[in-house]
Amino acid sequence: MAGIFKIVMKIKLDYPDDFHDYFSYRLVLILTCDRLLRQDKEMREYSMLAILVGLAIGIGLPMQTSINSRLRNSVGSPFGASLISFAVGTLFLAIMTLIDVHTLGFSTTLFTSQPVWIWLGGLLGVVYLTGNILLFPKLGSVQTVIMPVLGQILAGLLIDNFGWFDSPQSTLTMTRFLGAILVLAGVIITVAAQGRLEQRHNRITETAEKDTATDTDQSGLGIWRALGVVAGMLSAMQTAVNGHLGRVLGSTVHAAFVSFLVGTLGLIVIVLVLRPQFKLIRPTKTPNPWWMWIGGMIGALYVLGNVYLVPVVGTGLAVVIVLVGLMAGSLMIDQFGWFASKKNPISGVQLMGLLVMIVGVALIRVF
């Protein structure tokens, strides 16, 4: 304090006439710089929290997949399992929304003042979920993971670069593009390279063709791969759309509820058209586990986390962070055999792939 007083007195002696104007200018400048520094620190802490949220919901996604797979075995229909999962998630988010904003409704003026696409996030999620169900028997597990991941990364970078769906705009630089390539390379290493080492094959795609698509020619596989990429792009669009809906409604929880509700209504229409048989059986001799009913809650937290992430870090980085968490969660499920999954110990190759993905995220985040 004494040092500051001496500086002020020196300025007053050197500039007696203009002291008040000069001193006021310097004081405003100092206070402005201090405020900007504090805001920068808060934004860094906010971004770090966003990264942790993204990793957490990414880790939860493969857990939801394992849980819903167990539910599908018990109800006998993938669409029936998806409908139950969405309905549970919708109910969970309805309770959270009532606690947060005390209402499930919203102003009807949004239908005329906002673009139509803000209501399509839930339907995009249903299309992505159904797409994975259809892709698996055609492409096998490896390409069913890689193709949508490629679509998610591409769409995320494009959405950020052009600011589509009113997302925060972030110009695509060579460094960010390199980071995205590293993330995709890490996914390929984690998913495909380990299988290559175990099976002693030169090409993982040849194995997938022999095991899952022996009656499908190469051109047919190309179409399914393209559909996998499109499904991934729709998933990234869902992330951006729900992020904008959260800003419009002023509540991330309310936006997640609306998205899940739309998805549930879409699945009801699909079920009414396809009329799958609903039944509850015990696929094993043991009773059905209680946790097979909570997949919708994990899915609800996933959508809620994405609604929170997009305004903070942008669609592209949100997609990439969640992908890293997804791969980490998949490895943990394989390592420990959670949710009745078969144990498959993590290898050094898979850990290396995860490290490559983290480096890619760092490049996108820093630059």
Short mmCIF file of C-alpha atoms in Angstrom, two decimals:
data_model
loop_
_atom_site.label_atom_id
_atom_site.label_comp_id
_atom_site.label_asym_id
_atom_site.label_seq_id
_atom_site.Cartn_x
_atom_site.Cartn_y
_atom_site.Cartn_z
CA MET A 1 0.00 0.00 0.00
CA ALA A 2 2.88 2.41 0.82
CA GLY A 3 4.44 1.71 -2.56
CA ILE A 4 1.24 2.54 -4.37
CA PHE A 5 0.92 5.81 -2.36
CA LYS A 6 4.46 6.87 -3.40
CA ILE A 7 3.68 6.22 -7.08
CA VAL A 8 0.47 8.25 -6.84
CA MET A 9 2.29 11.19 -5.18
CA LYS A 10 5.02 11.12 -7.85
CA ILE A 11 2.40 11.28 -10.62
CA LYS A 12 0.73 14.20 -8.83
CA LEU A 13 4.01 16.13 -8.65
CA ASP A 14 4.93 15.44 -12.29
CA TYR A 15 1.44 16.15 -13.66
CA PRO A 16 -0.18 18.65 -11.23
CA ASP A 17 -2.72 19.97 -13.70
CA ASP A 18 -3.70 16.74 -15.33
CA PHE A 19 -3.35 14.57 -12.26
CA HIS A 20 -7.00 13.72 -11.85
CA ASP A 21 -7.51 12.75 -15.51
CA TYR A 22 -4.23 10.83 -15.71
CA PHE A 23 -4.73 9.05 -12.43
CA SER A 24 -8.33 8.15 -13.30
CA TYR A 25 -7.16 6.73 -16.65
CA ARG A 26 -4.46 4.62 -14.99
CA LEU A 27 -6.81 3.41 -12.28
CA VAL A 28 -9.44 2.33 -14.81
CA LEU A 29 -6.75 0.57 -16.84
CA ILE A 30 -5.45 -1.32 -13.81
CA LEU A 31 -8.92 -2.33 -12.66
CA THR A 32 -9.86 -3.45 -16.18
CA CYS A 33 -6.72 -5.59 -16.49
CA ASP A 34 -7.38 -7.13 -13.08
CA ARG A 35 -10.96 -7.93 -14.03
CA LEU A 36 -9.87 -9.53 -17.32
CA LEU A 37 -7.25 -11.64 -15.55
CA ARG A 38 -9.81 -12.85 -13.04
CA GLN A 39 -12.28 -13.63 -15.84
CA ASP A 40 -9.57 -15.55 -17.72
CA LYS A 41 -8.80 -17.58 -14.59
CA GLU A 42 -12.49 -18.32 -14.06
CA MET A 43 -12.89 -19.39 -17.70
CA ARG A 44 -9.90 -21.74 -17.42
CA GLU A 45 -11.40 -23.32 -14.30
CA TYR A 46 -14.78 -23.51 -16.05
CA SER A 47 -13.19 -25.20 -19.07
CA MET A 48 -11.38 -27.70 -16.85
CA LEU A 49 -14.69 -28.57 -15.19
CA ALA A 50 -16.22 -29.00 -18.65
CA ILE A 51 -13.44 -31.41 -19.64
CA LEU A 52 -14.03 -33.48 -16.49
CA VAL A 53 -17.77 -33.53 -17.20
CA GLY A 54 -17.12 -34.65 -20.79
CA LEU A 55 -14.82 -37.46 -19.67
CA ALA A 56 -17.33 -38.59 -17.04
CA ILE A 57 -20.31 -38.82 -19.41
CA GLY A 58 -18.09 -40.46 -22.02
CA ILE A 59 -17.10 -43.15 -19.52
CA GLY A 60 -20.77 -43.66 -18.68
CA LEU A 61 -21.79 -44.22 -22.32
CA PRO A 62 -20.33 -47.76 -22.75
CA MET A 63 -21.80 -48.61 -19.36
CA GLN A 64 -25.21 -47.61 -20.71
CA THR A 65 -24.59 -49.77 -23.78
CA SER A 66 -23.76 -52.80 -21.62
CA ILE A 67 -26.80 -52.21 -19.42
CA ASN A 68 -29.15 -51.79 -22.39
CA SER A 69 -27.71 -54.93 -24.00
CA ARG A 70 -28.63 -56.86 -20.86
CA LEU A 71 -32.10 -55.27 -20.96
CA ARG A 72 -32.48 -56.28 -24.60
CA ASN A 73 -31.74 -59.90 -23.69
CA SER A 74 -34.51 -59.80 -21.10
CA VAL A 75 -37.21 -58.05 -23.18
CA GLY A 76 -36.30 -59.71 -26.49
CA SER A 77 -36.44 -56.59 -28.69
CA PRO A 78 -33.84 -53.87 -29.35
CA PHE A 79 -36.57 -51.28 -29.99
CA GLY A 80 -38.42 -52.34 -26.86
CA ALA A 81 -35.23 -52.00 -24.82
CA SER A 82 -34.54 -48.57 -26.35
CA LEU A 83 -38.10 -47.41 -25.59
CA ILE A 84 -37.81 -48.52 -21.95
CA SER A 85 -34.41 -46.83 -21.66
CA PHE A 86 -35.68 -43.55 -23.13
CA ALA A 87 -38.82 -43.65 -20.98
CA VAL A 88 -36.80 -44.13 -17.79
CA GLY A 89 -34.46 -41.30 -18.81
CA THR A 90 -37.40 -39.02 -19.58
CA LEU A 91 -38.97 -39.66 -16.18
CA PHE A 92 -35.63 -39.06 -14.46
CA LEU A 93 -35.10 -35.76 -16.29
CA ALA A 94 -38.72 -34.70 -15.64
CA ILE A 95 -38.09 -34.96 -11.90
CA MET A 96 -34.81 -33.03 -12.20
CA THR A 97 -36.51 -30.35 -14.33
CA LEU A 98 -39.29 -29.87 -11.80
CA ILE A 99 -36.68 -29.44 -9.08
CA ASP A 100 -34.65 -26.99 -11.19
CA VAL A 101 -37.22 -24.77 -12.94
CA HIS A 102 -40.48 -26.00 -11.31
CA THR A 103 -42.18 -26.62 -14.64
CA LEU A 104 -42.02 -28.98 -17.60
CA GLY A 105 -43.58 -26.52 -20.05
CA PHE A 106 -42.17 -23.62 -22.02
CA SER A 107 -43.40 -20.63 -23.96
CA THR A 108 -45.24 -21.56 -27.17
CA THR A 109 -43.66 -18.53 -28.85
CA LEU A 110 -40.50 -20.61 -29.21
CA PHE A 111 -42.20 -22.53 -32.02
CA THR A 112 -42.34 -19.36 -34.11
CA SER A 113 -39.29 -17.46 -32.84
CA GLN A 114 -36.79 -20.34 -33.03
CA PRO A 115 -35.76 -22.59 -35.95
CA VAL A 116 -37.43 -25.98 -36.27
CA TRP A 117 -34.18 -27.90 -35.80
CA ILE A 118 -33.91 -27.06 -32.10
CA TRP A 119 -36.57 -29.74 -31.41
CA LEU A 120 -34.87 -32.49 -33.43
CA GLY A 121 -32.09 -33.44 -31.00
CA GLY A 122 -34.03 -36.35 -29.53
CA LEU A 123 -34.90 -37.74 -32.97
CA LEU A 124 -31.25 -37.52 -34.04
CA GLY A 125 -30.36 -39.54 -30.96
CA VAL A 126 -32.90 -42.22 -31.87
CA VAL A 127 -31.56 -42.42 -35.43
CA TYR A 128 -28.00 -42.78 -34.11
CA LEU A 129 -29.03 -45.50 -31.65
CA THR A 130 -31.02 -47.40 -34.26
CA GLY A 131 -28.20 -46.99 -36.78
CA ASN A 132 -25.74 -48.73 -34.47
CA ILE A 133 -28.19 -51.61 -34.02
CA LEU A 134 -28.40 -52.03 -37.80
CA LEU A 135 -24.68 -51.55 -38.45
CA PHE A 136 -23.35 -54.14 -36.02
CA PRO A 137 -24.40 -57.29 -37.94
CA LYS A 138 -23.20 -55.77 -41.22
CA LEU A 139 -19.83 -54.32 -40.24
CA GLY A 140 -18.86 -56.07 -37.02
CA SER A 141 -17.90 -54.47 -33.72
CA VAL A 142 -14.68 -52.80 -34.92
CA GLN A 143 -16.04 -50.83 -37.85
CA THR A 144 -19.30 -50.10 -35.99
CA VAL A 145 -17.17 -48.10 -33.56
CA ILE A 146 -14.71 -46.51 -36.00
CA MET A 147 -17.11 -45.31 -38.72
CA PRO A 148 -19.43 -43.31 -36.41
CA VAL A 149 -16.39 -41.90 -34.59
CA LEU A 150 -15.06 -40.62 -37.92
CA GLY A 151 -18.43 -38.99 -38.63
CA GLN A 152 -18.57 -37.41 -35.16
CA ILE A 153 -15.12 -35.86 -35.48
CA LEU A 154 -15.73 -34.55 -39.01
CA ALA A 155 -19.12 -33.05 -38.15
CA GLY A 156 -17.84 -31.59 -34.88
CA LEU A 157 -15.00 -29.74 -36.61
CA LEU A 158 -17.30 -28.48 -39.38
CA ILE A 159 -19.92 -27.27 -36.89
CA ASP A 160 -17.25 -25.39 -34.94
CA ASN A 161 -15.62 -23.92 -38.04
CA PHE A 162 -18.84 -22.56 -39.57
CA GLY A 163 -20.81 -22.00 -36.36
CA TRP A 164 -23.70 -24.20 -37.47
CA PHE A 165 -26.68 -24.58 -35.11
CA ASP A 166 -25.62 -21.32 -33.42
CA SER A 167 -22.62 -23.08 -31.85
CA PRO A 168 -19.57 -21.11 -30.64
CA GLN A 169 -17.39 -20.60 -33.73
CA SER A 170 -13.80 -21.83 -33.68
CA THR A 171 -11.81 -21.66 -36.89
CA LEU A 172 -10.35 -24.95 -38.07
CA THR A 173 -6.56 -24.67 -37.94
CA MET A 174 -3.98 -27.19 -39.07
CA THR A 175 -3.12 -27.93 -35.44
CA ARG A 176 -6.74 -28.63 -34.52
CA PHE A 177 -7.09 -30.82 -37.60
CA LEU A 178 -3.94 -32.73 -36.59
CA GLY A 179 -5.42 -33.18 -33.11
CA ALA A 180 -8.59 -34.66 -34.60
CA ILE A 181 -6.51 -37.04 -36.73
CA LEU A 182 -4.64 -38.15 -33.60
CA VAL A 183 -7.92 -38.80 -31.77
CA LEU A 184 -9.18 -40.91 -34.68
CA ALA A 185 -5.81 -42.73 -34.82
CA GLY A 186 -6.07 -43.43 -31.10
CA VAL A 187 -9.54 -44.92 -31.57
CA ILE A 188 -8.28 -47.14 -34.39
CA ILE A 189 -5.30 -48.28 -32.29
CA THR A 190 -7.47 -48.99 -29.25
CA VAL A 191 -10.22 -50.82 -31.11
CA ALA A 192 -8.60 -52.34 -34.18
CA ALA A 193 -4.88 -52.82 -33.52
CA GLN A 194 -5.46 -55.04 -30.48
CA GLY A 195 -7.75 -57.27 -32.49
CA ARG A 196 -5.15 -57.46 -35.23
CA LEU A 197 -2.47 -58.64 -32.82
CA GLU A 198 -4.72 -61.24 -31.28
CA GLN A 199 -6.02 -62.69 -34.55
CA ARG A 200 -2.72 -62.47 -36.47
CA HIS A 201 -4.37 -60.94 -39.53
CA ASN A 202 -3.00 -58.29 -41.84
CA ARG A 203 -6.30 -56.43 -42.20
CA ILE A 204 -9.02 -56.11 -39.62
CA THR A 205 -11.57 -55.30 -42.31
CA GLU A 206 -10.99 -58.68 -43.97
CA THR A 207 -11.81 -60.38 -40.71
CA ALA A 208 -14.99 -58.35 -40.33
CA GLU A 209 -16.07 -59.27 -43.86
CA LYS A 210 -15.51 -62.99 -43.26
CA ASP A 211 -17.22 -63.07 -39.89
CA THR A 212 -20.13 -60.70 -40.36
CA ALA A 213 -20.70 -59.98 -44.04
CA THR A 214 -19.71 -63.04 -46.06
CA ASP A 215 -22.73 -62.64 -48.31
CA THR A 216 -22.20 -58.92 -48.93
CA ASP A 217 -19.94 -57.59 -51.69
CA GLN A 218 -17.43 -54.77 -51.24
CA SER A 219 -19.73 -52.13 -52.70
CA GLY A 220 -22.43 -53.13 -50.24
CA LEU A 221 -19.98 -52.78 -47.36
CA GLY A 222 -19.04 -49.34 -48.64
CA ILE A 223 -22.66 -48.24 -48.36
CA TRP A 224 -22.91 -49.50 -44.78
CA ARG A 225 -19.65 -47.78 -43.87
CA ALA A 226 -20.96 -44.53 -45.33
CA LEU A 227 -24.13 -44.94 -43.29
CA GLY A 228 -21.95 -45.42 -40.20
CA VAL A 229 -20.18 -42.12 -40.90
CA VAL A 230 -23.53 -40.39 -41.41
CA ALA A 231 -24.83 -41.82 -38.13
CA GLY A 232 -21.81 -40.37 -36.34
CA MET A 233 -22.38 -36.97 -37.96
CA LEU A 234 -25.98 -37.01 -36.77
CA SER A 235 -24.74 -37.71 -33.25
CA ALA A 236 -22.50 -34.61 -33.38
CA MET A 237 -25.42 -32.57 -34.72
CA GLN A 238 -27.53 -33.77 -31.79
CA THR A 239 -24.87 -32.46 -29.41
CA ALA A 240 -24.92 -29.02 -31.09
CA VAL A 241 -28.72 -28.84 -31.31
CA ASN A 242 -29.22 -29.75 -27.66
CA GLY A 243 -26.57 -27.23 -26.64
CA HIS A 244 -28.47 -24.45 -28.41
CA LEU A 245 -31.77 -25.64 -26.93
CA GLY A 246 -30.23 -25.33 -23.47
CA ARG A 247 -29.37 -21.68 -24.14
CA VAL A 248 -32.85 -20.98 -25.50
CA LEU A 249 -34.65 -22.54 -22.53
CA GLY A 250 -32.15 -21.14 -20.04
CA SER A 251 -31.74 -24.54 -18.38
CA THR A 252 -29.56 -27.50 -19.33
CA VAL A 253 -31.81 -29.88 -17.43
CA HIS A 254 -34.96 -28.61 -19.16
CA ALA A 255 -33.30 -28.94 -22.58
CA ALA A 256 -32.19 -32.51 -21.85
CA PHE A 257 -35.75 -33.38 -20.77
CA VAL A 258 -37.24 -31.97 -23.99
CA SER A 259 -34.68 -33.89 -26.07
CA PHE A 260 -35.42 -37.16 -24.28
CA LEU A 261 -39.16 -36.60 -24.51
CA VAL A 262 -38.97 -36.08 -28.27
CA GLY A 263 -36.83 -39.22 -28.58
CA THR A 264 -39.31 -41.23 -26.52
CA LEU A 265 -42.24 -40.07 -28.67
CA GLY A 266 -40.28 -41.02 -31.79
CA LEU A 267 -39.59 -44.51 -30.42
CA ILE A 268 -43.27 -44.93 -29.53
CA VAL A 269 -44.14 -44.30 -33.19
CA ILE A 270 -41.49 -46.83 -34.32
CA VAL A 271 -42.77 -49.45 -31.88
CA LEU A 272 -46.37 -48.90 -32.99
CA VAL A 273 -45.32 -49.40 -36.62
CA LEU A 274 -43.07 -52.43 -36.10
CA ARG A 275 -45.13 -53.98 -33.29
CA PRO A 276 -42.33 -55.98 -31.65
CA GLN A 277 -43.26 -58.59 -29.07
CA PHE A 278 -42.74 -57.46 -25.48
CA LYS A 279 -41.79 -60.12 -22.98
CA LEU A 280 -39.75 -60.35 -19.82
CA ILE A 281 -37.59 -63.45 -19.56
CA ARG A 282 -34.56 -64.66 -17.67
CA PRO A 283 -31.83 -65.29 -20.25
CA THR A 284 -29.79 -66.99 -17.51
CA LYS A 285 -30.76 -69.08 -14.51
CA THR A 286 -30.17 -66.13 -12.19
CA PRO A 287 -32.81 -63.39 -11.63
CA ASN A 288 -32.67 -60.28 -13.78
CA PRO A 289 -30.37 -57.70 -12.15
CA TRP A 290 -31.86 -54.46 -10.86
CA TRP A 291 -29.31 -52.35 -12.72
CA MET A 292 -30.64 -53.33 -16.16
CA TRP A 293 -33.37 -50.69 -15.67
CA ILE A 294 -31.05 -47.70 -15.07
CA GLY A 295 -29.54 -47.38 -18.55
CA GLY A 296 -31.95 -44.55 -19.31
CA MET A 297 -30.70 -42.57 -16.33
CA ILE A 298 -27.11 -42.82 -17.58
CA GLY A 299 -28.26 -41.79 -21.05
CA ALA A 300 -30.09 -38.83 -19.53
CA LEU A 301 -26.92 -37.70 -17.76
CA TYR A 302 -25.05 -38.08 -21.07
CA VAL A 303 -27.46 -35.76 -22.90
CA LEU A 304 -27.48 -33.36 -19.94
CA GLY A 305 -23.67 -33.24 -19.93
CA ASN A 306 -23.55 -32.48 -23.66
CA VAL A 307 -26.07 -29.65 -23.26
CA TYR A 308 -23.72 -28.16 -20.64
CA LEU A 309 -20.53 -28.74 -22.67
CA VAL A 310 -21.34 -27.12 -26.03
CA PRO A 311 -21.67 -23.49 -24.86
CA VAL A 312 -18.41 -23.84 -22.89
CA VAL A 313 -15.99 -25.66 -25.23
CA GLY A 314 -17.83 -25.90 -28.56
CA THR A 315 -19.26 -28.90 -30.38
CA GLY A 316 -16.01 -30.21 -31.85
CA LEU A 317 -14.09 -30.37 -28.59
CA ALA A 318 -17.15 -31.66 -26.70
CA VAL A 319 -17.43 -34.59 -29.15
CA VAL A 320 -13.72 -35.37 -28.90
CA ILE A 321 -13.58 -35.24 -25.08
CA VAL A 322 -16.60 -37.52 -24.80
CA LEU A 323 -14.99 -39.95 -27.26
CA VAL A 324 -11.87 -40.18 -25.09
CA GLY A 325 -14.06 -40.89 -22.06
CA LEU A 326 -16.01 -43.45 -24.08
CA MET A 327 -12.88 -45.38 -25.00
CA ALA A 328 -11.59 -45.20 -21.42
CA GLY A 329 -14.92 -46.49 -20.10
CA SER A 330 -14.94 -49.34 -22.63
CA LEU A 331 -11.46 -50.40 -21.53
CA MET A 332 -12.50 -50.37 -17.86
CA ILE A 333 -15.55 -52.52 -18.61
CA ASP A 334 -13.34 -54.98 -20.47
CA GLN A 335 -10.75 -54.99 -17.70
CA PHE A 336 -13.12 -55.58 -14.78
CA GLY A 337 -16.05 -57.31 -16.52
CA TRP A 338 -18.67 -54.87 -15.20
CA PHE A 339 -22.39 -55.37 -15.89
CA ALA A 340 -22.04 -59.07 -16.73
CA SER A 341 -19.57 -58.35 -19.54
CA LYS A 342 -16.80 -60.78 -20.40
CA LYS A 343 -13.44 -59.84 -18.91
CA ASN A 344 -10.80 -58.85 -21.45
CA PRO A 345 -7.65 -57.44 -19.78
CA ILE A 346 -6.32 -54.12 -21.12
CA SER A 347 -3.17 -54.41 -23.23
CA GLY A 348 -0.27 -52.03 -23.72
CA VAL A 349 -1.45 -51.32 -27.28
CA GLN A 350 -4.82 -50.14 -26.00
CA LEU A 351 -3.21 -47.89 -23.40
CA MET A 352 -1.00 -46.43 -26.13
CA GLY A 353 -4.10 -45.70 -28.23
CA LEU A 354 -5.71 -43.94 -25.27
CA LEU A 355 -2.56 -41.84 -24.79
CA VAL A 356 -2.61 -40.83 -28.49
CA MET A 357 -6.23 -39.67 -28.06
CA ILE A 358 -5.31 -37.56 -25.02
CA VAL A 359 -2.51 -35.89 -27.01
CA GLY A 360 -5.02 -35.13 -29.78
CA VAL A 361 -7.43 -33.56 -27.29
CA ALA A 362 -4.60 -31.43 -25.90
CA LEU A 363 -3.79 -30.11 -29.39
CA ILE A 364 -7.44 -29.22 -30.06
CA ARG A 365 -7.90 -27.66 -26.62
CA VAL A 366 -4.71 -25.59 -26.46
CA PHE A 367 -4.68 -24.42 -30.07
#
